[in-house]
Amino acid sequence: MLYGGPKGSKIDPQDLPGTHKTPIAFRMISGTMLNLQLHHLSLLAPSTSFIHIYPGLVPTASQDNLPFGFRQLVKSVMWVFGRWIVVSVGESGERTWFCCSSGRYPSREGEVAGGGGVPVGLVPGLEIADGGDGVKGSGMYMLHWDGESQRSKYFDEARGDGGAEKVVAHFEEVFERIRREREEREGV
């Protein structure tokens, strides 16, 4: 999953939908919520690796959706500093493919590229990465653009406060509500 990786912000258990947050603030909170959900999934499916990658600054058409002034600022910064801070789309794809197929990020059960995939073995000089919970090879990884595993204090804090259970319950409620509304619309 490409999004924020280890980046995130403190979640408010009383406002999980983010109705009282700005879009930028909620983007950071949703990164923490996504990490909590992926951690939960790694416990439910221990033979699968879950990887959440922050790809870095990748120039894509999504920048065209930014407000005009901010878009111009981003383009200017990329034009001036791009050669030092921008990761090309191709490079980002190669890095992501490596992370998704490398023996460095095994599932909780220690399997690599399950489901008949052809794993890339553990490259000499690399070792199995620490998971998002700080446990080596735990099956859920929060990665920075360079493939290095990083911890998140917001993730750790939310897990300690029972935030994972609250986030999972919130997601399940939202999915169930959407399913019911769809059935009502379609008369199923």
CSV table of N, CA and C in Angstrom, one decimal, residues 25-111:
chain,number,residue,atom,x,y,z
A,25,ALA,N,-4.9,17.7,7.9
A,25,ALA,CA,-4.8,17.0,9.3
A,25,ALA,C,-5.3,15.6,9.2
A,26,PHE,N,-6.5,15.4,8.5
A,26,PHE,CA,-7.1,14.1,8.5
A,26,PHE,C,-6.2,13.2,7.6
A,27,ARG,N,-5.5,13.7,6.6
A,27,ARG,CA,-4.7,12.8,5.8
A,27,ARG,C,-3.6,12.2,6.7
A,28,MET,N,-3.0,13.0,7.6
A,28,MET,CA,-2.0,12.4,8.6
A,28,MET,C,-2.7,11.4,9.5
A,29,ILE,N,-3.8,11.7,10.0
A,29,ILE,CA,-4.5,10.8,11.0
A,29,ILE,C,-4.9,9.5,10.3
A,30,SER,N,-5.3,9.6,9.0
A,30,SER,CA,-5.7,8.4,8.3
A,30,SER,C,-4.5,7.5,8.1
A,31,GLY,N,-3.3,8.1,8.0
A,31,GLY,CA,-2.1,7.2,7.9
A,31,GLY,C,-2.0,6.3,9.1
A,32,THR,N,-2.2,6.9,10.3
A,32,THR,CA,-2.1,6.1,11.5
A,32,THR,C,-3.2,5.1,11.6
A,33,MET,N,-4.4,5.5,11.2
A,33,MET,CA,-5.6,4.6,11.1
A,33,MET,C,-5.3,3.4,10.2
A,34,LEU,N,-4.7,3.7,9.1
A,34,LEU,CA,-4.4,2.6,8.1
A,34,LEU,C,-3.4,1.7,8.7
A,35,ASN,N,-2.3,2.2,9.4
A,35,ASN,CA,-1.4,1.3,10.0
A,35,ASN,C,-2.0,0.4,11.0
A,36,LEU,N,-2.9,1.0,11.8
A,36,LEU,CA,-3.6,0.1,12.8
A,36,LEU,C,-4.4,-1.0,12.1
A,37,GLN,N,-5.1,-0.6,11.0
A,37,GLN,CA,-5.9,-1.6,10.3
A,37,GLN,C,-5.0,-2.7,9.7
A,38,LEU,N,-3.9,-2.3,9.1
A,38,LEU,CA,-2.9,-3.3,8.6
A,38,LEU,C,-2.3,-4.2,9.6
A,39,HIS,N,-2.1,-3.6,10.8
A,39,HIS,CA,-1.6,-4.5,11.9
A,39,HIS,C,-2.6,-5.5,12.3
A,40,HIS,N,-3.8,-5.1,12.4
A,40,HIS,CA,-4.9,-6.0,12.7
A,40,HIS,C,-5.0,-7.1,11.7
A,41,LEU,N,-5.0,-6.7,10.4
A,41,LEU,CA,-5.0,-7.7,9.3
A,41,LEU,C,-3.8,-8.7,9.4
A,42,SER,N,-2.7,-8.2,9.8
A,42,SER,CA,-1.5,-9.1,9.9
A,42,SER,C,-1.7,-10.1,11.0
A,43,LEU,N,-2.5,-9.8,12.0
A,43,LEU,CA,-2.8,-10.8,13.0
A,43,LEU,C,-3.9,-11.8,12.5
A,44,LEU,N,-4.8,-11.4,11.7
A,44,LEU,CA,-5.8,-12.2,11.1
A,44,LEU,C,-5.3,-13.1,10.0
A,45,ALA,N,-4.3,-12.7,9.3
A,45,ALA,CA,-3.8,-13.4,8.1
A,45,ALA,C,-2.2,-13.5,8.3
A,46,PRO,N,-1.8,-14.3,9.2
A,46,PRO,CA,-0.3,-14.4,9.5
A,46,PRO,C,0.6,-14.9,8.4
A,47,SER,N,0.0,-15.5,7.4
A,47,SER,CA,0.8,-15.9,6.3
A,47,SER,C,1.0,-14.9,5.2
A,48,THR,N,0.5,-13.7,5.4
A,48,THR,CA,0.5,-12.6,4.5
A,48,THR,C,1.3,-11.4,5.1
A,49,SER,N,2.2,-10.8,4.3
A,49,SER,CA,2.9,-9.6,4.7
A,49,SER,C,2.0,-8.4,4.3
A,50,PHE,N,2.0,-7.4,5.2
A,50,PHE,CA,1.3,-6.1,4.9
A,50,PHE,C,2.4,-5.0,5.0
A,51,ILE,N,2.5,-4.3,3.9
A,51,ILE,CA,3.5,-3.3,3.8
A,51,ILE,C,2.9,-1.9,3.4
A,52,HIS,N,3.2,-0.9,4.2
A,52,HIS,CA,2.7,0.4,4.0
A,52,HIS,C,3.9,1.3,3.8
A,53,ILE,N,4.0,1.8,2.5
A,53,ILE,CA,5.2,2.5,2.1
A,53,ILE,C,4.9,4.0,1.9
A,54,TYR,N,5.7,4.9,2.4
A,54,TYR,CA,5.7,6.3,2.0
A,54,TYR,C,6.7,6.4,0.9
A,55,PRO,N,6.2,6.7,-0.3
A,55,PRO,CA,7.0,6.6,-1.5
A,55,PRO,C,7.9,7.8,-1.7
A,56,GLY,N,7.8,8.8,-0.9
A,56,GLY,CA,8.6,10.0,-1.1
A,56,GLY,C,7.8,11.0,-2.0
A,57,LEU,N,8.5,12.0,-2.5
A,57,LEU,CA,7.9,13.0,-3.4
A,57,LEU,C,8.0,12.5,-4.8
A,58,VAL,N,6.9,12.0,-5.3
A,58,VAL,CA,6.8,11.4,-6.7
A,58,VAL,C,6.0,12.3,-7.5
A,59,PRO,N,6.5,12.8,-8.6
A,59,PRO,CA,5.7,13.7,-9.5
A,59,PRO,C,4.7,12.9,-10.3
A,60,THR,N,3.4,13.1,-9.9
A,60,THR,CA,2.3,12.5,-10.6
A,60,THR,C,1.3,13.5,-11.0
A,61,ALA,N,0.3,13.1,-11.7
A,61,ALA,CA,-0.8,14.0,-12.1
A,61,ALA,C,-1.7,14.3,-10.9
A,62,SER,N,-1.5,13.7,-9.7
A,62,SER,CA,-2.3,14.0,-8.5
A,62,SER,C,-2.1,15.4,-8.1
A,63,GLN,N,-0.9,16.0,-8.4
A,63,GLN,CA,-0.6,17.3,-8.1
A,63,GLN,C,-1.5,18.3,-8.8
A,64,ASP,N,-2.1,17.9,-9.9
A,64,ASP,CA,-3.0,18.8,-10.6
A,64,ASP,C,-4.3,19.1,-9.8
A,65,ASN,N,-4.6,18.2,-8.8
A,65,ASN,CA,-5.8,18.4,-8.0
A,65,ASN,C,-5.6,19.3,-6.8
A,66,LEU,N,-4.4,19.8,-6.6
A,66,LEU,CA,-4.1,20.7,-5.5
A,66,LEU,C,-4.7,22.1,-5.8
A,67,PRO,N,-5.0,22.9,-4.7
A,67,PRO,CA,-5.4,24.2,-4.9
A,67,PRO,C,-4.3,25.0,-5.7
A,68,PHE,N,-4.8,25.9,-6.6
A,68,PHE,CA,-3.9,26.6,-7.5
A,68,PHE,C,-2.6,27.1,-6.8
A,69,GLY,N,-2.7,27.9,-5.8
A,69,GLY,CA,-1.5,28.5,-5.1
A,69,GLY,C,-0.6,27.4,-4.6
A,70,PHE,N,-1.1,26.4,-3.9
A,70,PHE,CA,-0.3,25.3,-3.4
A,70,PHE,C,0.3,24.5,-4.5
A,71,ARG,N,-0.4,24.3,-5.6
A,71,ARG,CA,0.1,23.5,-6.7
A,71,ARG,C,1.3,24.3,-7.3
A,72,GLN,N,1.2,25.6,-7.5
A,72,GLN,CA,2.3,26.4,-8.0
A,72,GLN,C,3.5,26.3,-7.1
A,73,LEU,N,3.3,26.4,-5.8
A,73,LEU,CA,4.4,26.3,-4.8
A,73,LEU,C,5.1,24.9,-5.0
A,74,VAL,N,4.3,23.8,-5.0
A,74,VAL,CA,4.9,22.5,-5.2
A,74,VAL,C,5.7,22.4,-6.5
A,75,LYS,N,5.1,22.9,-7.6
A,75,LYS,CA,5.9,22.8,-8.8
A,75,LYS,C,7.2,23.6,-8.8
A,76,SER,N,7.1,24.8,-8.1
A,76,SER,CA,8.3,25.6,-8.0
A,76,SER,C,9.4,24.9,-7.2
A,77,VAL,N,9.0,24.3,-6.1
A,77,VAL,CA,10.0,23.6,-5.2
A,77,VAL,C,10.5,22.4,-6.0
A,78,MET,N,9.7,21.7,-6.7
A,78,MET,CA,10.2,20.6,-7.5
A,78,MET,C,11.1,21.0,-8.6
A,79,TRP,N,10.8,22.1,-9.2
A,79,TRP,CA,11.7,22.6,-10.3
A,79,TRP,C,13.1,23.0,-9.7
A,80,VAL,N,13.1,23.7,-8.5
A,80,VAL,CA,14.4,24.1,-8.0
A,80,VAL,C,15.1,23.0,-7.3
A,81,PHE,N,14.4,22.2,-6.5
A,81,PHE,CA,15.1,21.2,-5.7
A,81,PHE,C,14.9,19.7,-6.2
A,82,GLY,N,14.2,19.6,-7.2
A,82,GLY,CA,13.7,18.3,-7.7
A,82,GLY,C,14.8,17.2,-7.8
A,83,ARG,N,16.0,17.6,-8.4
A,83,ARG,CA,17.0,16.6,-8.6
A,83,ARG,C,17.5,16.0,-7.3
A,84,TRP,N,17.3,16.7,-6.1
A,84,TRP,CA,17.7,16.1,-4.8
A,84,TRP,C,16.6,15.5,-4.0
A,85,ILE,N,15.4,15.9,-4.3
A,85,ILE,CA,14.3,15.4,-3.4
A,85,ILE,C,13.2,14.6,-4.1
A,86,VAL,N,13.2,14.5,-5.4
A,86,VAL,CA,12.1,13.9,-6.1
A,86,VAL,C,12.5,12.4,-6.5
A,87,VAL,N,11.6,11.5,-6.3
A,87,VAL,CA,11.8,10.1,-6.7
A,87,VAL,C,11.0,9.9,-8.0
A,88,SER,N,11.6,9.5,-9.1
A,88,SER,CA,10.8,9.3,-10.3
A,88,SER,C,9.7,8.2,-10.2
A,89,VAL,N,8.7,8.2,-11.0
A,89,VAL,CA,7.7,7.2,-11.0
A,89,VAL,C,8.3,5.8,-11.2
A,90,GLY,N,9.2,5.7,-12.1
A,90,GLY,CA,9.9,4.4,-12.4
A,90,GLY,C,10.6,3.9,-11.2
A,91,GLU,N,11.4,4.8,-10.6
A,91,GLU,CA,12.2,4.4,-9.4
A,91,GLU,C,11.3,4.1,-8.2
A,92,SER,N,10.2,4.8,-8.0
A,92,SER,CA,9.3,4.5,-7.0
A,92,SER,C,8.7,3.1,-7.2
A,93,GLY,N,8.3,2.8,-8.4
A,93,GLY,CA,7.8,1.5,-8.7
A,93,GLY,C,8.8,0.4,-8.5
A,94,GLU,N,10.0,0.6,-8.8
A,94,GLU,CA,11.0,-0.4,-8.6
A,94,GLU,C,11.2,-0.7,-7.1
A,95,ARG,N,11.3,0.4,-6.4
A,95,ARG,CA,11.5,0.3,-4.9
A,95,ARG,C,10.3,-0.5,-4.3
A,96,THR,N,9.1,-0.1,-4.7
A,96,THR,CA,7.9,-0.7,-4.2
A,96,THR,C,7.9,-2.2,-4.5
A,97,TRP,N,8.2,-2.6,-5.8
A,97,TRP,CA,8.3,-4.0,-6.2
A,97,TRP,C,9.3,-4.7,-5.3
A,98,PHE,N,10.4,-4.2,-5.1
A,98,PHE,CA,11.4,-4.8,-4.2
A,98,PHE,C,10.8,-5.1,-2.8
A,99,CYS,N,10.2,-4.1,-2.2
A,99,CYS,CA,9.6,-4.2,-0.9
A,99,CYS,C,8.6,-5.3,-0.9
A,100,CYS,N,7.8,-5.4,-1.9
A,100,CYS,CA,6.7,-6.4,-1.9
A,100,CYS,C,7.1,-7.8,-2.2
A,101,SER,N,8.3,-8.0,-2.7
A,101,SER,CA,8.8,-9.3,-3.1
A,101,SER,C,10.1,-9.7,-2.4
A,102,SER,N,10.6,-8.9,-1.5
A,102,SER,CA,11.9,-9.2,-0.9
A,102,SER,C,11.7,-10.1,0.4
A,103,GLY,N,12.6,-10.9,0.6
A,103,GLY,CA,12.7,-11.7,1.8
A,103,GLY,C,12.9,-10.9,3.1
A,104,ARG,N,13.2,-9.6,2.9
A,104,ARG,CA,13.4,-8.7,4.0
A,104,ARG,C,12.1,-8.4,4.8
A,105,TYR,N,10.9,-8.6,4.2
A,105,TYR,CA,9.7,-8.3,4.8
A,105,TYR,C,8.7,-9.5,4.8
A,106,PRO,N,9.1,-10.5,5.6
A,106,PRO,CA,8.3,-11.8,5.6
A,106,PRO,C,7.0,-11.6,6.3
A,107,SER,N,6.1,-12.5,6.1
A,107,SER,CA,4.8,-12.5,6.9
A,107,SER,C,5.1,-12.9,8.4
A,108,ARG,N,4.1,-12.8,9.2
A,108,ARG,CA,4.3,-13.1,10.6
A,108,ARG,C,4.7,-14.6,10.8
A,109,GLU,N,4.3,-15.5,9.9
A,109,GLU,CA,4.7,-16.9,9.9
A,109,GLU,C,6.0,-17.1,9.2
A,110,GLY,N,6.7,-16.1,8.7
A,110,GLY,CA,8.0,-16.2,8.1
A,110,GLY,C,8.0,-16.5,6.6
A,111,GLU,N,6.8,-16.6,6.0
A,111,GLU,CA,6.7,-16.8,4.6
A,111,GLU,C,7.0,-15.6,3.8
